[in-house]
mmCIF file of C-alpha atoms and ligand atoms in Angstrom:
data_model
loop_
_atom_site.group_PDB
_atom_site.id
_atom_site.type_symbol
_atom_site.label_atom_id
_atom_site.label_comp_id
_atom_site.label_asym_id
_atom_site.label_seq_id
_atom_site.Cartn_x
_atom_site.Cartn_y
_atom_site.Cartn_z
ATOM 1 C CA MET A 78 76.731 68.744 82.404
ATOM 2 C CA ARG A 79 73.296 69.752 83.558
ATOM 3 C CA SER A 80 74.372 70.892 86.934
ATOM 4 C CA LEU A 81 74.732 74.694 87.387
ATOM 5 C CA LEU A 82 78.009 76.070 86.308
ATOM 6 C CA LEU A 83 79.137 78.658 88.580
ATOM 7 C CA LEU A 84 80.377 81.833 87.040
ATOM 8 C CA SER A 85 80.712 84.385 89.665
ATOM 9 C CA LEU A 86 84.219 85.051 90.838
ATOM 10 C CA LEU A 87 85.717 86.585 93.810
ATOM 11 C CA LEU A 88 89.248 87.708 93.746
ATOM 12 C CA LEU A 89 90.930 89.004 96.759
ATOM 13 C CA LEU A 90 94.159 90.398 95.598
ATOM 14 C CA ALA A 91 96.581 91.255 98.315
ATOM 15 C CA ALA A 92 98.019 94.403 97.422
ATOM 16 C CA ALA A 93 100.632 94.162 100.016
ATOM 17 C CA TYR A 94 103.317 92.499 97.838
ATOM 18 C CA LEU A 95 103.524 95.622 95.653
ATOM 19 C CA GLY A 96 105.213 97.489 98.341
ATOM 20 C CA GLY A 97 107.656 94.867 99.374
ATOM 21 C CA GLY A 98 108.332 92.569 96.601
ATOM 22 C CA SER A 99 112.015 92.599 96.698
ATOM 23 C CA THR A 100 112.567 89.918 94.032
ATOM 24 C CA ARG A 101 110.438 91.614 91.444
ATOM 25 C CA GLY A 102 112.926 93.825 89.715
ATOM 26 C CA PRO A 103 116.472 92.681 89.103
ATOM 27 C CA ARG A 104 118.453 95.759 89.739
ATOM 28 C CA ALA A 105 117.375 99.267 90.538
ATOM 29 C CA ALA A 106 119.158 100.694 87.465
ATOM 30 C CA TRP A 107 117.196 98.631 85.119
ATOM 31 C CA THR A 108 113.641 98.822 86.595
ATOM 32 C CA GLN A 109 113.574 102.575 86.296
ATOM 33 C CA GLY A 110 113.792 102.750 82.612
ATOM 34 C CA PRO A 111 110.722 102.258 80.334
ATOM 35 C CA GLU A 112 110.279 98.623 79.436
ATOM 36 C CA GLY A 113 110.214 97.134 76.060
ATOM 37 C CA SER A 114 110.958 100.216 74.174
ATOM 38 C CA PRO A 115 114.110 102.357 73.900
ATOM 39 C CA ALA A 116 114.525 105.418 76.120
ATOM 40 C CA SER A 117 114.595 107.648 73.109
ATOM 41 C CA PRO A 118 113.525 105.984 69.928
ATOM 42 C CA LEU A 119 116.218 106.867 67.383
ATOM 43 C CA GLU A 120 115.513 107.690 63.898
ATOM 44 C CA SER A 121 118.044 105.029 63.121
ATOM 45 C CA SER A 122 117.722 102.956 59.913
ATOM 46 C CA ALA A 123 118.692 99.868 62.009
ATOM 47 C CA GLN A 124 115.212 98.790 63.152
ATOM 48 C CA PHE A 125 115.568 95.581 64.843
ATOM 49 C CA TRP A 126 113.819 93.317 67.335
ATOM 50 C CA VAL A 127 115.123 91.572 70.346
ATOM 51 C CA ARG A 128 113.298 88.492 71.920
ATOM 52 C CA LEU A 129 113.897 86.488 75.016
ATOM 53 C CA SER A 130 112.231 83.046 74.996
ATOM 54 C CA PRO A 131 110.449 81.406 76.691
ATOM 55 C CA GLU A 132 108.914 84.619 78.063
ATOM 56 C CA VAL A 133 107.378 82.798 81.008
ATOM 57 C CA VAL A 134 108.651 79.559 82.429
ATOM 58 C CA ALA A 135 108.093 77.702 85.586
ATOM 59 C CA VAL A 136 110.501 75.118 86.938
ATOM 60 C CA PRO A 137 110.799 72.761 89.944
ATOM 61 C CA PRO A 138 112.727 74.569 92.728
ATOM 62 C CA GLY A 139 116.425 73.963 92.409
ATOM 63 C CA ASP A 140 116.305 73.176 88.587
ATOM 64 C CA SER A 141 117.986 74.977 85.809
ATOM 65 C CA VAL A 142 116.668 76.486 82.608
ATOM 66 C CA TRP A 143 117.855 77.888 79.229
ATOM 67 C CA LEU A 144 116.765 81.230 77.972
ATOM 68 C CA ASN A 145 117.404 82.222 74.422
ATOM 69 C CA CYS A 146 117.924 85.830 73.509
ATOM 70 C CA SER A 147 117.621 86.365 69.757
ATOM 71 C CA SER A 148 117.411 89.335 67.457
ATOM 72 C CA SER A 149 117.267 90.431 63.864
ATOM 73 C CA CYS A 150 120.345 92.512 64.063
ATOM 74 C CA PRO A 151 122.767 91.208 61.432
ATOM 75 C CA LEU A 152 125.854 92.323 63.379
ATOM 76 C CA PRO A 153 125.397 92.884 67.097
ATOM 77 C CA GLU A 154 127.919 95.007 68.850
ATOM 78 C CA GLY A 155 127.134 93.874 72.234
ATOM 79 C CA SER A 156 124.691 91.684 74.231
ATOM 80 C CA GLY A 157 124.116 90.442 77.612
ATOM 81 C CA LEU A 158 121.779 89.134 80.250
ATOM 82 C CA ILE A 159 120.785 90.726 83.442
ATOM 83 C CA THR A 160 119.261 88.583 86.314
ATOM 84 C CA ARG A 161 119.682 87.810 89.882
ATOM 85 C CA LEU A 162 119.561 84.183 89.110
ATOM 86 C CA ARG A 163 123.027 82.299 88.925
ATOM 87 C CA GLN A 164 124.207 82.006 85.388
ATOM 88 C CA GLY A 165 125.775 78.723 83.999
ATOM 89 C CA LYS A 166 126.791 77.997 80.431
ATOM 90 C CA THR A 167 126.367 80.259 77.529
ATOM 91 C CA LEU A 168 125.848 79.294 73.860
ATOM 92 C CA GLY A 169 125.711 81.459 70.891
ATOM 93 C CA GLY A 170 125.044 81.278 67.135
ATOM 94 C CA PRO A 171 124.189 83.694 64.421
ATOM 95 C CA GLY A 172 121.653 86.040 65.771
ATOM 96 C CA TRP A 173 121.166 84.472 69.222
ATOM 97 C CA MET A 174 122.695 83.781 72.514
ATOM 98 C CA ALA A 175 121.372 81.068 74.990
ATOM 99 C CA TYR A 176 121.951 81.400 78.745
ATOM 100 C CA GLN A 177 121.544 78.824 81.251
ATOM 101 C CA LEU A 178 120.362 79.836 84.628
ATOM 102 C CA LEU A 179 121.073 77.579 87.683
ATOM 103 C CA ASP A 180 119.435 76.481 90.829
ATOM 104 C CA VAL A 181 116.150 78.576 90.396
ATOM 105 C CA ARG A 182 114.542 78.982 93.720
ATOM 106 C CA ALA A 183 113.329 82.444 93.685
ATOM 107 C CA TRP A 184 109.674 82.646 93.685
ATOM 108 C CA SER A 185 109.593 84.895 90.493
ATOM 109 C CA SER A 186 112.566 86.498 88.766
ATOM 110 C CA ASP A 187 112.720 88.922 85.996
ATOM 111 C CA VAL A 188 115.333 88.312 83.452
ATOM 112 C CA ARG A 189 116.342 90.862 80.760
ATOM 113 C CA CYS A 190 118.708 90.643 77.813
ATOM 114 C CA PHE A 191 119.997 93.264 75.563
ATOM 115 C CA ILE A 192 121.424 93.582 72.097
ATOM 116 C CA THR A 193 123.264 96.606 70.862
ATOM 117 C CA CYS A 194 122.973 97.086 67.241
ATOM 118 C CA ASP A 195 124.226 99.944 65.250
ATOM 119 C CA GLY A 196 124.698 102.086 68.279
ATOM 120 C CA GLU A 197 121.110 101.343 69.695
ATOM 121 C CA THR A 198 120.365 99.095 72.515
ATOM 122 C CA ARG A 199 117.214 97.067 72.878
ATOM 123 C CA TRP A 200 115.929 94.923 75.600
ATOM 124 C CA ALA A 201 113.568 91.823 75.911
ATOM 125 C CA LYS A 202 112.437 90.329 79.199
ATOM 126 C CA ALA A 203 111.102 87.081 80.539
ATOM 127 C CA ARG A 204 109.992 85.756 83.882
ATOM 128 C CA VAL A 205 111.197 82.574 85.526
ATOM 129 C CA THR A 206 109.209 81.214 88.459
ATOM 130 C CA ALA A 207 109.755 78.248 90.695
ATOM 131 C CA TYR A 208 106.490 76.509 91.311
ATOM 132 C CA LYS A 209 104.914 75.245 94.560
ATOM 133 C CA ARG A 210 103.073 72.021 94.774
ATOM 134 C CA PRO A 211 99.716 72.456 96.660
ATOM 135 C CA LYS A 212 100.257 71.849 100.383
ATOM 136 C CA SER A 213 96.871 70.195 100.511
ATOM 137 C CA VAL A 214 93.777 69.386 98.423
ATOM 138 C CA ILE A 215 90.822 69.038 100.567
ATOM 139 C CA LEU A 216 87.160 68.218 99.412
ATOM 140 C CA GLU A 217 84.787 69.080 102.173
ATOM 141 C CA PRO A 218 81.789 66.873 103.134
ATOM 142 C CA PRO A 219 78.990 67.872 100.640
ATOM 143 C CA VAL A 220 76.172 69.744 102.106
ATOM 144 C CA LEU A 221 72.596 69.426 100.757
ATOM 145 C CA VAL A 222 70.834 72.713 99.773
ATOM 146 C CA GLY A 223 67.375 72.103 98.401
ATOM 147 C CA SER A 224 67.774 69.356 95.768
ATOM 148 C CA LYS A 225 71.501 70.128 95.112
ATOM 149 C CA TYR A 226 74.734 69.312 96.782
ATOM 150 C CA MET A 227 77.206 71.941 97.583
ATOM 151 C CA LEU A 228 80.754 70.797 96.955
ATOM 152 C CA ARG A 229 83.809 72.835 98.162
ATOM 153 C CA CYS A 230 87.404 71.870 97.321
ATOM 154 C CA HIS A 231 90.269 73.814 98.894
ATOM 155 C CA VAL A 232 93.685 73.812 97.279
ATOM 156 C CA THR A 233 96.230 75.588 99.542
ATOM 157 C CA HIS A 234 99.607 77.225 99.132
ATOM 158 C CA VAL A 235 99.889 76.682 95.375
ATOM 159 C CA PHE A 236 102.088 78.603 92.877
ATOM 160 C CA PRO A 237 101.864 79.795 90.074
ATOM 161 C CA VAL A 238 98.057 79.878 90.139
ATOM 162 C CA GLY A 239 97.830 80.693 86.343
ATOM 163 C CA PHE A 240 99.109 77.182 85.451
ATOM 164 C CA LEU A 241 96.468 75.534 87.836
ATOM 165 C CA VAL A 242 93.527 73.534 86.772
ATOM 166 C CA VAL A 243 90.963 72.324 89.630
ATOM 167 C CA MET A 244 88.823 69.497 88.625
ATOM 168 C CA LEU A 245 86.018 67.492 90.265
ATOM 169 C CA ARG A 246 85.651 63.866 89.178
ATOM 170 C CA GLN A 247 83.300 61.139 89.861
ATOM 171 C CA GLY A 248 84.209 57.657 88.873
ATOM 172 C CA GLY A 249 85.993 58.155 85.608
ATOM 173 C CA ARG A 250 84.023 61.318 84.707
ATOM 174 C CA VAL A 251 85.106 65.013 85.173
ATOM 175 C CA ILE A 252 81.966 66.688 86.385
ATOM 176 C CA TYR A 253 83.445 70.127 86.436
ATOM 177 C CA PHE A 254 86.850 71.751 85.768
ATOM 178 C CA GLU A 255 88.220 75.172 85.999
ATOM 179 C CA SER A 256 91.400 76.657 84.491
ATOM 180 C CA LEU A 257 92.791 79.547 86.492
ATOM 181 C CA GLU A 258 94.959 80.845 83.653
ATOM 182 C CA ARG A 259 93.488 84.261 84.030
ATOM 183 C CA PHE A 260 95.093 84.829 87.310
ATOM 184 C CA THR A 261 98.629 86.042 86.575
ATOM 185 C CA GLY A 262 99.348 86.989 90.315
ATOM 186 C CA LEU A 263 102.889 86.456 91.598
ATOM 187 C CA ASP A 264 101.579 85.289 94.933
ATOM 188 C CA LEU A 265 101.208 81.991 96.625
ATOM 189 C CA ALA A 266 97.457 81.328 96.777
ATOM 190 C CA ASN A 267 94.803 79.426 98.321
ATOM 191 C CA VAL A 268 91.948 78.491 95.841
ATOM 192 C CA THR A 269 88.557 77.309 96.694
ATOM 193 C CA LEU A 270 86.293 75.806 94.102
ATOM 194 C CA THR A 271 82.500 75.891 94.928
ATOM 195 C CA TYR A 272 80.240 73.761 92.948
ATOM 196 C CA GLU A 273 76.537 72.740 92.950
ATOM 197 C CA LEU A 274 75.755 69.293 91.956
ATOM 198 C CA ARG A 275 72.221 68.140 91.069
ATOM 199 C CA PRO A 276 72.421 64.589 91.911
ATOM 200 C CA GLY A 277 71.252 61.911 89.773
ATOM 201 C CA ILE A 278 70.986 58.269 90.934
ATOM 202 C CA ARG A 279 74.398 57.290 89.849
ATOM 203 C CA HIS A 280 75.863 60.225 91.857
ATOM 204 C CA LEU A 281 74.816 58.581 95.003
ATOM 205 C CA TRP A 282 77.271 55.777 94.889
ATOM 206 C CA GLN A 283 80.268 56.857 93.092
ATOM 207 C CA PRO A 284 83.029 58.625 95.198
ATOM 208 C CA ILE A 285 83.915 62.064 94.196
ATOM 209 C CA THR A 286 87.481 63.563 94.246
ATOM 210 C CA CYS A 287 88.994 66.908 93.720
ATOM 211 C CA HIS A 288 92.132 67.237 91.706
ATOM 212 C CA ALA A 289 94.558 70.034 91.329
ATOM 213 C CA ARG A 290 97.005 69.971 88.367
ATOM 214 C CA LEU A 291 99.802 72.349 87.739
ATOM 215 C CA ASN A 292 100.491 72.170 84.053
ATOM 216 C CA LEU A 293 104.065 73.721 83.617
ATOM 217 C CA SER A 294 106.130 73.687 80.497
ATOM 218 C CA GLY A 295 107.137 69.959 80.268
ATOM 219 C CA LEU A 296 106.027 69.056 83.596
ATOM 220 C CA VAL A 297 102.606 68.271 85.114
ATOM 221 C CA VAL A 298 102.225 68.115 88.824
ATOM 222 C CA ARG A 299 99.069 66.450 90.135
ATOM 223 C CA SER A 300 97.511 66.427 93.659
ATOM 224 C CA SER A 301 94.192 65.099 94.684
ATOM 225 C CA SER A 302 91.937 64.984 97.580
ATOM 226 C CA ALA A 303 90.530 61.961 99.513
ATOM 227 C CA PRO A 304 87.333 60.571 97.936
ATOM 228 C CA ILE A 305 83.947 61.398 99.394
ATOM 229 C CA THR A 306 80.563 59.871 98.610
ATOM 230 C CA LEU A 307 77.049 61.545 98.764
ATOM 231 C CA THR A 308 75.233 58.595 100.211
ATOM 232 C CA ALA A 309 76.329 59.286 103.823
ATOM 233 C CA LEU A 310 74.248 62.491 103.904
ATOM 234 C CA ALA A 311 71.156 62.994 105.735
ATOM 235 C CA TRP A 312 68.428 64.585 103.699
ATOM 236 C CA ASN A 313 67.610 67.803 105.283
ATOM 237 C CA THR A 314 69.041 69.937 108.015
ATOM 238 C CA LYS A 315 67.828 73.350 108.744
ATOM 239 C CA SER A 316 71.060 74.436 110.256
ATOM 240 C CA LYS A 317 73.031 73.421 107.297
ATOM 241 C CA ALA A 318 70.684 75.408 104.924
ATOM 242 C CA LEU A 319 71.118 78.383 106.995
ATOM 243 C CA SER A 320 74.950 78.280 107.164
ATOM 244 C CA LEU A 321 74.770 78.088 103.322
ATOM 245 C CA ALA A 322 73.312 81.440 102.949
ATOM 246 C CA SER A 323 76.854 82.954 103.106
ATOM 247 C CA ILE A 324 78.439 80.491 101.076
ATOM 248 C CA ALA A 325 76.006 81.247 98.326
ATOM 249 C CA ALA A 326 77.604 84.449 97.577
ATOM 250 C CA LEU A 327 80.873 82.856 96.914
ATOM 251 C CA LEU A 328 80.008 80.359 94.109
ATOM 252 C CA GLY A 329 82.883 79.548 91.650
ATOM 253 C CA ILE A 330 86.496 79.939 92.231
ATOM 254 C CA VAL A 331 87.698 81.951 95.138
ATOM 255 C CA LEU A 332 91.365 82.885 95.230
ATOM 256 C CA ILE A 333 92.898 84.013 98.433
ATOM 257 C CA VAL A 334 96.316 85.327 97.856
ATOM 258 C CA GLY A 335 98.781 84.270 100.554
ATOM 259 C CA ALA A 336 100.505 87.483 101.011
ATOM 260 C CA THR A 337 101.588 86.894 104.669
ATOM 261 C CA TYR A 338 103.154 83.596 103.875
ATOM 262 C CA LEU A 339 104.606 84.990 100.651
ATOM 263 C CA HIS A 340 106.486 87.596 102.514
ATOM 264 C CA LYS A 341 108.010 85.102 104.672
ATOM 265 C CA TYR A 342 109.058 83.179 101.903
ATOM 266 C CA LEU A 343 110.581 86.095 100.011
ATOM 267 C CA ALA A 344 112.446 87.138 103.152
ATOM 268 C CA MET A 345 113.784 83.587 103.408
ATOM 269 C CA ARG A 346 114.853 83.689 99.729
ATOM 270 C CA ALA A 347 116.371 87.128 100.010
ATOM 271 C CA GLN A 348 118.887 85.734 102.616
ATOM 272 C CA MET A 349 120.215 83.073 100.294
HETATM 273 C C1 NAG B 483 117.840 80.267 69.940
HETATM 274 O O1 NAG B 483 116.969 80.887 68.973
HETATM 275 C C2 NAG B 483 117.250 80.961 67.763
HETATM 276 C C3 NAG B 483 116.261 81.799 66.931
HETATM 277 O O2 NAG B 483 115.045 81.488 67.196
HETATM 278 C C4 NAG B 483 117.432 79.565 67.196
HETATM 279 O O3 NAG B 483 117.834 79.536 65.839
HETATM 280 C C5 NAG B 483 118.418 78.847 68.108
HETATM 281 O O4 NAG B 483 118.453 77.539 67.534
HETATM 282 C C6 NAG B 483 118.115 78.778 69.377
HETATM 283 N N1 NAG B 483 119.254 78.167 70.283
HETATM 284 C C7 NAG B 483 118.935 77.311 71.251
HETATM 285 C C8 NAG B 483 120.154 76.790 71.972
HETATM 286 O O5 NAG B 483 117.893 77.072 71.392
HETATM 287 C C1 NAG B 484 99.407 70.888 79.553
HETATM 288 O O1 NAG B 484 99.463 72.151 78.619
HETATM 289 C C2 NAG B 484 99.809 71.854 77.340
HETATM 290 C C3 NAG B 484 99.898 73.245 76.494
HETATM 291 O O2 NAG B 484 98.995 74.148 77.082
HETATM 292 C C4 NAG B 484 98.729 70.919 76.761
HETATM 293 O O3 NAG B 484 99.000 70.541 75.401
HETATM 294 C C5 NAG B 484 98.700 69.611 77.543
HETATM 295 O O4 NAG B 484 97.710 68.739 77.161
HETATM 296 C C6 NAG B 484 98.508 69.877 78.943
HETATM 297 N N1 NAG B 484 98.599 68.742 79.724
HETATM 298 C C7 NAG B 484 97.668 68.360 80.738
HETATM 299 C C8 NAG B 484 98.026 67.146 81.403
HETATM 300 O O5 NAG B 484 96.927 69.049 80.972
HETATM 301 C C1 NAG B 485 95.636 79.203 103.042
HETATM 302 O O1 NAG B 485 95.181 78.083 103.724
HETATM 303 C C2 NAG B 485 95.965 77.598 104.794
HETATM 304 C C3 NAG B 485 95.393 76.243 105.237
HETATM 305 O O2 NAG B 485 94.034 76.182 105.324
HETATM 306 C C4 NAG B 485 95.869 78.595 105.918
HETATM 307 O O3 NAG B 485 96.587 78.187 107.042
HETATM 308 C C5 NAG B 485 96.196 79.941 105.432
HETATM 309 O O4 NAG B 485 96.160 80.898 106.456
HETATM 310 C C6 NAG B 485 95.581 80.315 104.084
HETATM 311 N N1 NAG B 485 96.042 81.597 103.672
HETATM 312 C C7 NAG B 485 95.374 82.625 103.170
HETATM 313 C C8 NAG B 485 96.019 83.815 102.857
HETATM 314 O O5 NAG B 485 94.094 82.585 103.421
#
């Protein structure tokens, strides 16, 4: 891969959802307490852990999922699960309880479980999200800048971005890919991949496609763009070179968080 890899990163996080995220905390009473640690650490001999697994899981909208709340407590006095999601079956064994959550459609739901042991209650939490397949994957016609082609691929309305891989392929070859796992936002997003290709002879004939892949636990969702070829391009246009001055500042992955759209989506879900 001799082409320039693009490292700069622009992340426009919409802070708006922080104010209005109605689905973020399950119930007011639980969201106020400190998380992951008991309110007042007792000097109890019963030190025990509680775990809710998987900690992060994404499912197709409408599916159900099992969460397992386990602990090291030898004799639990109580246990339970707190969530806004609809609960289904429950299974239990020594040291664990498994809960089925039905018809997951909420964008992102916090789930907590607790175990009481020797008078002390401890909590663990997990997050269940419903994914959104990209609305579109569009590879723009490439623009020639100097001796390189500027390729831009737009992936719109996708969630969760942290599970997304965007890839450029030519023929059977992957010419660039980028995983967005560092983006942990809870918003629907538009992602733009910008890539500079230094063309060799073979590049001119083979079609290029852009692929978006959501790799969720046990489920891979793929979408791809229509192919484009580089041959159709004229060799130099001043106006194109000029318009690229602004693009040059945005090399790499650009993530635009769809806050407006998200709010509508949340409002819709809240009514269900
Ligand atoms: C839940 O987790 C416990 C401890 O990791 C394990 O032994 C048990 O088999 C799990 N139950 C289910 C239904 O997955
Ligand atoms: C999806 O992710 C898993 C674990 O991170 C990995 O083992 C698997 O190869 C990935 N699948 C694809 C198609 O990327
Ligand atoms: C995301 O892209 C779509 C389609 O191009 C557009 O309609 C929408 O406004 C974009 N959203 C944001 C937040 O930029």
